Coordinates of C-alpha atoms in Angstrom, one line a residue:
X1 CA 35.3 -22.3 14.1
X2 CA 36.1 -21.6 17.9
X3 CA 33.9 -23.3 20.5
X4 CA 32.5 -19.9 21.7
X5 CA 31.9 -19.3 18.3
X6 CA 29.6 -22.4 17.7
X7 CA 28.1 -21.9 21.3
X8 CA 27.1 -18.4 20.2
X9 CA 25.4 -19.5 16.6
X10 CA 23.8 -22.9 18.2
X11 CA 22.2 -20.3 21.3
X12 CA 20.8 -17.6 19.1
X13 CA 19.8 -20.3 16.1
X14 CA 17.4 -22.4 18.7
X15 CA 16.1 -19.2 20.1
X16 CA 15.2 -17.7 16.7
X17 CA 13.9 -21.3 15.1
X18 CA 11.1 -21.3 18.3
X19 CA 10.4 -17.8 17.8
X20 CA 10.1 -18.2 14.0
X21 CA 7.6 -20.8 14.3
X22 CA 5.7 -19.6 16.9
X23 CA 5.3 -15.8 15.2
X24 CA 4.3 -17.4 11.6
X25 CA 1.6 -19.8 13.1
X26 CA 0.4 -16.8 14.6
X27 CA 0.3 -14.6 11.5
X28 CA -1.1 -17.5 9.8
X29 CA -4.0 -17.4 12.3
X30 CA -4.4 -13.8 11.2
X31 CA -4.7 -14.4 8.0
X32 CA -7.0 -17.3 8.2
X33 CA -9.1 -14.7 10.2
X34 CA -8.8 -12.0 7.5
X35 CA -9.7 -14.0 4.6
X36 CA -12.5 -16.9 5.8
X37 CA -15.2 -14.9 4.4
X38 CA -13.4 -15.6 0.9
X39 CA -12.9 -19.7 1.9
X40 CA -16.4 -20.3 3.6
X41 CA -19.3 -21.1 1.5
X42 CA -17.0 -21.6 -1.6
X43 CA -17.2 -25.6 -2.1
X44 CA -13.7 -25.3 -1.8
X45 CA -12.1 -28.8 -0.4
X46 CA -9.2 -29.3 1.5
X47 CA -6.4 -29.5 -1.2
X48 CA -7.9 -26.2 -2.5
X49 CA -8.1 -24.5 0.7
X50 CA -3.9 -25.4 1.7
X51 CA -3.4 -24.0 -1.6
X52 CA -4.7 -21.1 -1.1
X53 CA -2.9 -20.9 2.6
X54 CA 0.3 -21.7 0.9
X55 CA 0.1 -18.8 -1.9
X56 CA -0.8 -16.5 1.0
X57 CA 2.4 -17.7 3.2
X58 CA 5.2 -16.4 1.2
X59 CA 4.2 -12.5 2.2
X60 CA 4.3 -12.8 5.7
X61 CA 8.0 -13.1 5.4
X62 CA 8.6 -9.5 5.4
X63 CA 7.1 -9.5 8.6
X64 CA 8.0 -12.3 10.8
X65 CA 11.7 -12.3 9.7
X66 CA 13.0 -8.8 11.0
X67 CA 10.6 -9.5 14.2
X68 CA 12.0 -13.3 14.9
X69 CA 15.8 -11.6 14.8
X70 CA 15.2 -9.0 16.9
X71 CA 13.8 -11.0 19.8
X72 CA 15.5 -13.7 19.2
X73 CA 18.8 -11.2 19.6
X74 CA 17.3 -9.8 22.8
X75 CA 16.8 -12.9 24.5
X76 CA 19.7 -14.6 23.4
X77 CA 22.3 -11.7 24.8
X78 CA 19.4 -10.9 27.3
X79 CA 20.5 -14.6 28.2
X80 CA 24.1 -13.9 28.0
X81 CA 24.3 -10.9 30.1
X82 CA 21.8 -12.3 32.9
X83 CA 24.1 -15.2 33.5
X84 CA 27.1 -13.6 33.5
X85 CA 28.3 -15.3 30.7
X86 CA 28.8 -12.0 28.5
X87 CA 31.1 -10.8 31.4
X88 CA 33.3 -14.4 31.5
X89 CA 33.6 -13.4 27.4
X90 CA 34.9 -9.6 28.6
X91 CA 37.0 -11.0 31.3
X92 CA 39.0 -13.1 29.1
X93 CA 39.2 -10.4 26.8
X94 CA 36.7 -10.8 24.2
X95 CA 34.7 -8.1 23.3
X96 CA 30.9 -7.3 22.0
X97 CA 32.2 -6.9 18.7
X98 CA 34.0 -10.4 19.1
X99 CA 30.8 -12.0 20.2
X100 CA 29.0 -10.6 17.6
X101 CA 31.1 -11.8 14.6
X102 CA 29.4 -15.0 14.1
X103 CA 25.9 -14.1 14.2
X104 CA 27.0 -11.4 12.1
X105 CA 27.9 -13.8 9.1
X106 CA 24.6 -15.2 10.3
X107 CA 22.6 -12.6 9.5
X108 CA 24.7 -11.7 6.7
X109 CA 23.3 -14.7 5.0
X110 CA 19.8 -14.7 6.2
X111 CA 19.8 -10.8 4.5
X112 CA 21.0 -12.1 1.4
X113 CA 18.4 -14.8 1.3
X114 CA 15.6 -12.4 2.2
X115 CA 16.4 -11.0 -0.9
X116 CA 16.3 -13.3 -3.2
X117 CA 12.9 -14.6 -1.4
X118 CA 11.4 -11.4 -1.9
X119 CA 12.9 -10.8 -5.7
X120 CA 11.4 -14.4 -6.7
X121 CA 9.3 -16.5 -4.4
X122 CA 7.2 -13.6 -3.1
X123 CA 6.3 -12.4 -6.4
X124 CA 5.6 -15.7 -7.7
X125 CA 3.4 -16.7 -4.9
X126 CA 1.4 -13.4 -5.1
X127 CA 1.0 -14.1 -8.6
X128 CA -0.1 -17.2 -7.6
X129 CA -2.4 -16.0 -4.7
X130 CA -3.9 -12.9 -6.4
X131 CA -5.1 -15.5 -9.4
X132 CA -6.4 -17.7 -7.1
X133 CA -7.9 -15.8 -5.0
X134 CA -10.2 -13.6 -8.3
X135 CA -11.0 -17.4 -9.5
X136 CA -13.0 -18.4 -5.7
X137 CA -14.5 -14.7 -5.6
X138 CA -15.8 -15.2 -9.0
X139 CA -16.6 -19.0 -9.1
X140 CA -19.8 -18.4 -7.6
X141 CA -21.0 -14.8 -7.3
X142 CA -23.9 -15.2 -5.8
X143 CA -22.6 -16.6 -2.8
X144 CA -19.6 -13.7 -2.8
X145 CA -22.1 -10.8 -1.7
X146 CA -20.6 -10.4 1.7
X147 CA -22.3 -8.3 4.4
X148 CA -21.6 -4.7 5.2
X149 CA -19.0 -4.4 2.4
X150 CA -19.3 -3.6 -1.5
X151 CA -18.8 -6.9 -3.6
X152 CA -18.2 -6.9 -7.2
X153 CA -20.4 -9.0 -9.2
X154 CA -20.5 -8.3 -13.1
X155 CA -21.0 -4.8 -13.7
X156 CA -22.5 -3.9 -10.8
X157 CA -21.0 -3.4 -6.9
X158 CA -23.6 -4.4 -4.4
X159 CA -23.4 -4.1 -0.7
X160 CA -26.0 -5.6 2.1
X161 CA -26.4 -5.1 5.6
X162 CA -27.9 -8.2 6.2
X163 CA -28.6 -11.9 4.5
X164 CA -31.1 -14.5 5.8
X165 CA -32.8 -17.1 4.5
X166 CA -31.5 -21.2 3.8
X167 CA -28.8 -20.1 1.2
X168 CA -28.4 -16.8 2.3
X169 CA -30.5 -15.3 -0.8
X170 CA -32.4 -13.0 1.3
X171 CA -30.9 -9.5 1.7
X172 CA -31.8 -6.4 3.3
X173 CA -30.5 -2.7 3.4
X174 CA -29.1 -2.8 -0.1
X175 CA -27.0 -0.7 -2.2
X176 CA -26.1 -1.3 -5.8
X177 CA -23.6 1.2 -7.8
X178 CA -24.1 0.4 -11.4
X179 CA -20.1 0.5 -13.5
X180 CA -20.6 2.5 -16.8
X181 CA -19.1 1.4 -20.0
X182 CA -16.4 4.0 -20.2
X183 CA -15.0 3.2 -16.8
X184 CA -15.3 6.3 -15.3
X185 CA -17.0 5.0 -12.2
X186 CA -20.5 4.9 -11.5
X187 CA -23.7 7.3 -12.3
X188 CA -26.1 5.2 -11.2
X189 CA -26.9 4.5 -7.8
X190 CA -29.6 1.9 -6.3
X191 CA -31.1 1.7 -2.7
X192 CA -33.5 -0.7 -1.8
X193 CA -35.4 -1.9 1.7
X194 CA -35.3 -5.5 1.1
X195 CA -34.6 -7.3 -1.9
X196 CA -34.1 -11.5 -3.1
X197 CA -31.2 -13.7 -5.0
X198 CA -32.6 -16.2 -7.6
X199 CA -29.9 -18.2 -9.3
X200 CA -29.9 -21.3 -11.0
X201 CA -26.8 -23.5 -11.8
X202 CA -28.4 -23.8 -15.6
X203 CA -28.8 -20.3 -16.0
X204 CA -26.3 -17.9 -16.7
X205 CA -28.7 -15.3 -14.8
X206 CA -28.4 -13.9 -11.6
X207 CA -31.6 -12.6 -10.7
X208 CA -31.9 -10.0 -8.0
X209 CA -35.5 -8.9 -6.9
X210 CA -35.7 -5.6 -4.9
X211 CA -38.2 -3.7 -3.0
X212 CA -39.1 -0.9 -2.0
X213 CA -36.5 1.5 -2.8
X214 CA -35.1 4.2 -4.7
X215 CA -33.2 4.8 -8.2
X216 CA -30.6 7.3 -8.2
X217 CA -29.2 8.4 -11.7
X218 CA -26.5 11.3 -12.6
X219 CA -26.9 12.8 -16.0
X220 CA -23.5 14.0 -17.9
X221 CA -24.9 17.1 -20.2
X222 CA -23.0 17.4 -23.7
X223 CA -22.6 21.2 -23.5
X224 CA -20.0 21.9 -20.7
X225 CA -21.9 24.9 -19.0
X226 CA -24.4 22.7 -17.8
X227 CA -21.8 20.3 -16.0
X228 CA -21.2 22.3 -13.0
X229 CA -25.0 22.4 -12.4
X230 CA -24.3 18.4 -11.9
X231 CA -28.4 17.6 -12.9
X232 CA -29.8 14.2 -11.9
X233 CA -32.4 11.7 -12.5
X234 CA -34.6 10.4 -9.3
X235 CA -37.5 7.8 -9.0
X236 CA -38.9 5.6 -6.4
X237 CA -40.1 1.9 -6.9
X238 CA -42.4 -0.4 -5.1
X239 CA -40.6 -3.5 -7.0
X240 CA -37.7 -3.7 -9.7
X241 CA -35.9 -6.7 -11.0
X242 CA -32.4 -6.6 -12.3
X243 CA -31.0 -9.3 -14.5
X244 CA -27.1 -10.0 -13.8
X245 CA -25.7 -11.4 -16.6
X246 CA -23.1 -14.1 -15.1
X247 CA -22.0 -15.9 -18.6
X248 CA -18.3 -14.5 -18.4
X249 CA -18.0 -15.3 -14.6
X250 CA -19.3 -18.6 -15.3
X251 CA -16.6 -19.7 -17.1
X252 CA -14.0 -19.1 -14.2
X253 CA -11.4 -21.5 -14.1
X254 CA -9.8 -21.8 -10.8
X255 CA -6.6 -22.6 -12.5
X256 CA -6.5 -19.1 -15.0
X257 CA -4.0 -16.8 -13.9
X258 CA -5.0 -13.8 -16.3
X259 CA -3.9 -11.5 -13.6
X260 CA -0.2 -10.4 -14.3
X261 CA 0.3 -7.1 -13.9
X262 CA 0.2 -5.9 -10.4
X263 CA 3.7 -4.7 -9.0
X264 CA 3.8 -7.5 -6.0
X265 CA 4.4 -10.3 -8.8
X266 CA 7.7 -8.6 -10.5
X267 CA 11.0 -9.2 -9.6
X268 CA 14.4 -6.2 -9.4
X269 CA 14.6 -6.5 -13.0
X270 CA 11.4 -6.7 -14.1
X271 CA 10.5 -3.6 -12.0
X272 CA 13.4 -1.5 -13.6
X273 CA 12.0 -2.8 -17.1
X274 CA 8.3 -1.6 -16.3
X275 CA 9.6 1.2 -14.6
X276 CA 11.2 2.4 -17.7
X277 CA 8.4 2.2 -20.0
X278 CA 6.1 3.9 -17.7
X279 CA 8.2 6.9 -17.2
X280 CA 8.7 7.2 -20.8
X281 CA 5.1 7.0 -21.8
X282 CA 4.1 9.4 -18.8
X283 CA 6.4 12.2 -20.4
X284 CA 5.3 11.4 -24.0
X285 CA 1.7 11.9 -22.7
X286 CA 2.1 15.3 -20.7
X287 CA 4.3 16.8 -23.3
X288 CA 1.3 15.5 -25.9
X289 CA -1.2 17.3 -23.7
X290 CA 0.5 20.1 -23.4
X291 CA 0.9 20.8 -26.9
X292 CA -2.8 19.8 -27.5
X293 CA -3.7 22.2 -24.9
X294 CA -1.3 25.1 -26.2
X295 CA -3.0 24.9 -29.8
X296 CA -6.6 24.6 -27.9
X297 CA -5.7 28.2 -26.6
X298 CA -3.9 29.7 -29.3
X299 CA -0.6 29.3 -28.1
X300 CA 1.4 28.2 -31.4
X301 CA 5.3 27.0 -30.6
X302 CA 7.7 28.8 -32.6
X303 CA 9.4 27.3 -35.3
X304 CA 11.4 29.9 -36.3
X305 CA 13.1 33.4 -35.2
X306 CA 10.5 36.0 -34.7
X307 CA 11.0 39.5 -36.9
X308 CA 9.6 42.4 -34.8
X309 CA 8.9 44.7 -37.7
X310 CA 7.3 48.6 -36.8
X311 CA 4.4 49.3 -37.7
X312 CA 2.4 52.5 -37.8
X313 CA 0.9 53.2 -34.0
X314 CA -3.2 52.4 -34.2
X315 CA -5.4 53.5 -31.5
X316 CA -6.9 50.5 -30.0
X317 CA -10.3 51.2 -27.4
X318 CA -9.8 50.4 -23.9
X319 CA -12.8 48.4 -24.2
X320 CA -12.8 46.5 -27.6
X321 CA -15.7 45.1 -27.5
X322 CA -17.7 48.1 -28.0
X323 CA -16.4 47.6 -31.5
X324 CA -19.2 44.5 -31.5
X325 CA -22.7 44.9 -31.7
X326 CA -24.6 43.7 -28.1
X327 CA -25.3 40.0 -29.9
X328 CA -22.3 39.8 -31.3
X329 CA -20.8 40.8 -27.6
X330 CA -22.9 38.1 -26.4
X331 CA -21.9 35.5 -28.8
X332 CA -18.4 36.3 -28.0
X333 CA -18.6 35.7 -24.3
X334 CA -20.5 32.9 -24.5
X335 CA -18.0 31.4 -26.9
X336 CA -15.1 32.3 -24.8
X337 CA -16.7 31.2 -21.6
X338 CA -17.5 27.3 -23.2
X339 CA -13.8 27.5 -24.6
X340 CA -12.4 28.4 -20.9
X341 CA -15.0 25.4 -19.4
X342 CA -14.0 23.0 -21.7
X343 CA -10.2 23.6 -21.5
X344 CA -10.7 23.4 -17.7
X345 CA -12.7 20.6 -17.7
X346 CA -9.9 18.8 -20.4
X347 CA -7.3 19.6 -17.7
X348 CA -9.1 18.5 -14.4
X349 CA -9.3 15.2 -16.2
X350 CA -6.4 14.3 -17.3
X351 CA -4.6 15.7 -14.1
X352 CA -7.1 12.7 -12.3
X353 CA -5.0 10.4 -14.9
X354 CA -1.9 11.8 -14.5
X355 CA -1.9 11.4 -10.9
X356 CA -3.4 8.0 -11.4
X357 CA -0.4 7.3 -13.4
X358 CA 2.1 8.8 -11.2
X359 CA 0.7 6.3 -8.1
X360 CA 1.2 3.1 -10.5
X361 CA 4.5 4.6 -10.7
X362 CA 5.4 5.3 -7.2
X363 CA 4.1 1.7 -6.3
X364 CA 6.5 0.1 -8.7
X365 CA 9.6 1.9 -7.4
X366 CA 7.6 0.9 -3.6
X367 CA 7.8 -2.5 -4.6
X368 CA 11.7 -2.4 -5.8
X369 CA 12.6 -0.3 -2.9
X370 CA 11.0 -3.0 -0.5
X371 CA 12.9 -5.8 -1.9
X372 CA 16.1 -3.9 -0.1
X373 CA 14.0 -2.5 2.9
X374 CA 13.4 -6.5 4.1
X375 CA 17.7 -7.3 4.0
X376 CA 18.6 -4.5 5.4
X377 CA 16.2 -4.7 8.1
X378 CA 17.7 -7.5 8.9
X379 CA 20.7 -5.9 10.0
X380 CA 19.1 -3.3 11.2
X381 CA 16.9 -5.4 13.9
X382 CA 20.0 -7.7 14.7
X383 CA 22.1 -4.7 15.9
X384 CA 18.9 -2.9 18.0
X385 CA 18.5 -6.7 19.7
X386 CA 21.8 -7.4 20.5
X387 CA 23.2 -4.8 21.9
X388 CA 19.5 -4.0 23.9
X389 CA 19.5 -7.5 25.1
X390 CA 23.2 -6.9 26.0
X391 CA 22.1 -3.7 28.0
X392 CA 19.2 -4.7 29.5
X393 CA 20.2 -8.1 30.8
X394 CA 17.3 -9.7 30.7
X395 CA 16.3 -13.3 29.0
X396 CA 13.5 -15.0 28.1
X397 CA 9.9 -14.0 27.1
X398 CA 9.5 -11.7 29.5
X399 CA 10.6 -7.6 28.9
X400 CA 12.4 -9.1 25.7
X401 CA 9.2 -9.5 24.5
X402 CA 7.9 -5.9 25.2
X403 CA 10.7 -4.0 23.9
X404 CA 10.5 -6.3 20.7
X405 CA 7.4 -5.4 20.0
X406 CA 7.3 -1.8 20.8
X407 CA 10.9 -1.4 18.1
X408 CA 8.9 -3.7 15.7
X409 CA 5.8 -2.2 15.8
X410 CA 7.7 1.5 16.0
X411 CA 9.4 0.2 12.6
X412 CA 6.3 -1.0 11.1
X413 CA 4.1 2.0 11.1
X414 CA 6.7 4.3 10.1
X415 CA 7.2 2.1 7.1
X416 CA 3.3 2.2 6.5
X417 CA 3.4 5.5 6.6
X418 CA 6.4 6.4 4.3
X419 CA 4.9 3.8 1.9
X420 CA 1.6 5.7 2.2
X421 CA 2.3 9.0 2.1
X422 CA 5.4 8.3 -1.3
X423 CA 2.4 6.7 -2.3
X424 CA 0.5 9.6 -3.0
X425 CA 3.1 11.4 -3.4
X426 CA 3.7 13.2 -0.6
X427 CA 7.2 12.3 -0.4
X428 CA 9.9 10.6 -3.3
X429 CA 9.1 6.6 -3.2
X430 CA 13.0 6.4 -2.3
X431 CA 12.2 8.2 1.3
X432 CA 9.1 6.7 2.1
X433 CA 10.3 3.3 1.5
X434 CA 13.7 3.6 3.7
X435 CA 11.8 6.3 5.9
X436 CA 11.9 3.5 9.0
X437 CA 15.5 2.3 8.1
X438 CA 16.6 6.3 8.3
X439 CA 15.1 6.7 11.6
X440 CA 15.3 3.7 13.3
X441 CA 19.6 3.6 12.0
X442 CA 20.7 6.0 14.5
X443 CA 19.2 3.9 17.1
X444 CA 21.0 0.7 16.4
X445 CA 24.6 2.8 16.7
X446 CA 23.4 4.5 19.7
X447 CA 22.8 1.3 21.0
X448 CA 25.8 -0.6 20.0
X449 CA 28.2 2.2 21.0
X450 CA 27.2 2.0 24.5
X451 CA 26.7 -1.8 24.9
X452 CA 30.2 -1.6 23.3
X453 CA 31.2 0.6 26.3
X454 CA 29.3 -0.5 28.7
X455 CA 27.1 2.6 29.5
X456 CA 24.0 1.3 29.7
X457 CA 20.8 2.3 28.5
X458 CA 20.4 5.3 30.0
X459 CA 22.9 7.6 31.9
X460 CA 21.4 8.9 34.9
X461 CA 23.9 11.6 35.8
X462 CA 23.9 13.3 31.8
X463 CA 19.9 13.6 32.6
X464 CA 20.4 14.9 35.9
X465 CA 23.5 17.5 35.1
X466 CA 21.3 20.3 33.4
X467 CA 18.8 20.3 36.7
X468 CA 22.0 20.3 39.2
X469 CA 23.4 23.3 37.0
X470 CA 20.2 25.2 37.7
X471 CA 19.7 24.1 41.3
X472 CA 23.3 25.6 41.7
X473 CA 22.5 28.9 40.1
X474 CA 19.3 29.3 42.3
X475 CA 20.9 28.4 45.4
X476 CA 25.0 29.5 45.0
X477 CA 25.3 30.2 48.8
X478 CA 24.9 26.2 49.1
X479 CA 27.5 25.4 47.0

C-alpha cells in the first residue's frame, strides 16, 4: 500500500470514528428520551436497564452508518480540497478516481459488514428487545397506565389524561375500550370523570373504581338487515367498579421471550422461508373464498363440456314475478335481499383479512429488501460525500454538516415513505424499499462526473444561456 494510499484511509477513518461516536451517543439520547416512560417506575436496576439500552442499540445502525460516511466523506475531501492537497494529488497526476480507490475497498467492506449486521445481529437484538421490552410493560400493569396514551392492561385498553396521588393510582379523564373474545376489536366503550387504582401485591386483582361516567355498548344483530342500522346500548353511572384480572400477567418472566414472530427478528433466509408459506396460504385462501362464494350465489364451476340442446321456445313474462302471489313476492325479496346482505357482508370481511394479510406480506419482503437498502446505501452516501466535499471545498463541521444532513434527511423520508406507502400497498415492496436508492442514484453520478471533471457544483453560464438566448431575441439590434 502506497503512502497516499494509507494517508487517505488513516484521514477519512479518524474523521468517521469521531463522527460515529458522537452521532450514536446522540441517537442513544433519543432513544432514552423515547422510551423512559417504559424504564421509570419499573423497579428496574441498573443491570436491567443497560440491558434493555443494549437490545435497543443494534437498530440504530441503519441509521448512523450511511449518515457517519457521508459526513465523514465530505469533511475529509472537504479537507482535501481546502488545503490544496486534492490539487498536489492532480498535479502529480493522480486522479479522483485514484484517490478514491482505497476508501473504496473501505467502504466495500463496511457494506458487506452492514449486511451481515442487519441479517443477524439486528434481528437477534430486536428479538431480544421486543421480549424484553412486553416482560417490563407487563411486570407491573398497574404502574404501565401512562398518561394521554391507550395502555394495554388484560383485556381492556385504558387511557388517562391525568394521574395523581402517592403512587399515581388516582386518574382522571378516563377511557376504557373493552377487547371482545373473538378479536374483532372492541364494542364496548367506557368514559368516566374520575376514577381510582387499588392493587395489592397478594392479589391477582386490579381493581379500578370509576365515577361518574358513561357506558357505551355496540350490539352486533344475528339477522344481517339490522347491521347497517348499527343499534347500541347506552347508560350512565354515578359509580362502577371493574375487576381486572391480572393472574396471567403476573406470572411475567422478564426472561420469556414468547415473542417470535415479528418480521424485524428474521434473517435473508428465514424471510424467503416465511415469505413462501404466506404467499401460498394467501392464494389457497382467496381461491377457497372464491369458490365458497361462487356456490353461495349459484355459480357452479363446470366440470365437464356443456351440451346446448334446442328446446321448444316458451314465453317467459317480462315481469316474472307476477307469476307469485304478493306474499310469496314478498318472501322472495326478502329472501334475496338477506342473501345479497350477507354475501356482501361475507366479502367486506374477509377483504379486511385479506388486506391484513397482504400488509404482513409486504412487511416481510420490507424487512428482506432493507437488509440490502443499508449496504448499498453505503455506497450510495460515500459517492454523494466525496465527490460534494471535493466540489465544495470546504472541511470541518461547518457547511459539511448542513449538506449532510439535508442528503440524509432527504434520503430518510423518501425511504419512510416508499416503506409506508408499499406498505399499504400503494406501491410493490420492491419500489418502496429502494424508492430513496432510485432517486438519490442519479445524484451520486451527477456528482462524481463533475468532481471527476472538475465542473463544480453548479455551472453558472448553462443556467444563464437560456435567459441570454431570449434577451438576444428581444433586443437583436444590440447584438
Amino acid at each position: 500500500m502506497k503512502i497516499l494510499d494509507k494517508y487517505i484511509l488513516k484521514t477519512f477513518l479518524i474523521t468517521f470514528t469521531v463522527v460515529f461516536v458522537i452521532l450514536f451517543f446522540i441517537f442513544i439520547l433519543q432513544t432514552v428520551w423515547l422510551l423512559i416512560a417504559e424504564l421509570a417506575g419499573k423497579d428496574l436496576d441498573i443491570y436491567m436497564i443497560l440491558k434493555f439500552l443494549v437490545f435497543s442499540m443494534p437498530r440504530m445502525i441503519p441509521l448512523v452508518l450511511p449518515l457517519s460516511i457521508l459526513l465523514a466523506s465530505i469533511m475529509s475531501f472537504g479537507d482535501f480540497s481546502e488545503n490544496y492537497e486534492l490539487a498536489a494529488m492532480k498535479s502529480a497526476g493522480i486522479s479522483l478516481q485514484r484517490a478514491l480507490r482505497p476508501l473504496f475497498i473501505l467502504i466495500s467492506l463496511f457494506s458487506i459488514a452492514a449486511f451481515f449486521f442487519a441479517n443477524n445481529v439486528i434481528p437477534f437484538a430486536e428479538y431480544k428487545f421486543i421480549n424484553f421490552r412486553k416482560n417490563i410493560a407487563q411486570a407491573q400493569p398497574a404502574l404501565a397506565i401512562a398518561e394521554g396514551q391507550f395502555s394495554d392492561v388484560g383485556s381492556y385498553n385504558i387511557k388517562v389524561n391525568k394521574k395523581s396521588g402517592e403512587d399515581g393510582n388516582l386518574l382522571s379523564g378516563i377511557t376504557i375500550h373493552k377487547k371482545t373474545d373473538l378479536g374483532d376489536g372492541s364494542r364496548i366503550v367506557i368514559k368516566a370523570k374520575d376514577g381510582k387504582l387499588i392493587s395489592s401485591k397478594d392479589s391477582n386483582i386490579l381493581q379500578l373504581i370509576l365515577n361518574d361516567g358513561n357506558y357505551y355498548e355496540d350490539i352486533l344483530p344475528k339477522n344481517y338487515e339490522d347491521r347497517p342500522k348499527m343499534p347500541f346500548v347506552k347508560s350512565a353511572f354515578k359509580k362502577d367498579i371493574i375487576n381486572i384480572d391480572l393472574s396471567e400477567l403476573n406470572k411475567v418472566d422478564l426472561n420469556d421471550e414468547s415473542v417470535t414472530n415479528t418480521n424485524t427478528m428474521l434473517s435473508a433466509n428465514e424471510l424467503n422461508y416465511t415469505l413462501d408459506s404466506l404467499n401460498k396460504t394467501f392464494k389457497t385462501e382467496i381461491i377457497s373464498f372464491s369458490e365458497n362464494i361462487n356456490q353461495r350465489v349459484g355459480i357452479q364451476k363446470a366440470t365437464r363440456p356443456i351440451t346446448i340442446t334446442k328446446h321448444p321456445k316458451k314465453v317467459v313474462p317480462k315481469n316474472v314475478l307476477a307469476l307469485f302471489t304478493p306474499q310469496q313476492q314478498l318472501d322472495l325479496l326478502n329472501l334475496t335481499n338477506s342473501n345479497v346482505e350477507s354475501v356482501k357482508y361475507s366479502i367486506e370481511n374477509s377483504n379486511l383479512e385479506f388486506k391484513r394479510k397482504q400488509e404482513n406480506i409486504n412487511g416481510h419482503l420490507i424487512a428482506l429488501y432493507d437488509k440490502f437498502v443499508i449496504a448499498f446505501a453505503c455506497f450510495l452516501m460515500f459517492f454523494i460525500g466525496a465527490p460534494l466535499g471535493a466540489i465544495i471545498r470546504k472541511g470541518g463541521l461547518g457547511l459539511p454538516v448542513v449538506f449532510a444532513v439535508l442528503i440524509f434527511i432527504s434520503f430518510h423520508f423518501i425511504n419512510t415513505f416508499g416503506k409506508r406507502i408499499s406498505q399499504e400497498g400503494g406501491l410493490t415492496p420492491f419500489i418502496g424499499s429502494w424508492m430513496s436508492s432510485f432517486i438519490l442514484s442519479p445524484l451520486a453520478i451527477l456528482l462524481t462526473y463533475r468532481a471527476t471533471n472538475d465542473i463544480g457544483l453548479v455551472n453558472i453560464d448553462i443556467v444563464l444561456a437560456p435567459f441570454q438566448k431570449i434577451v438576444k431575441k428581444l433586443f437583436p439590434s444590440q447584438n
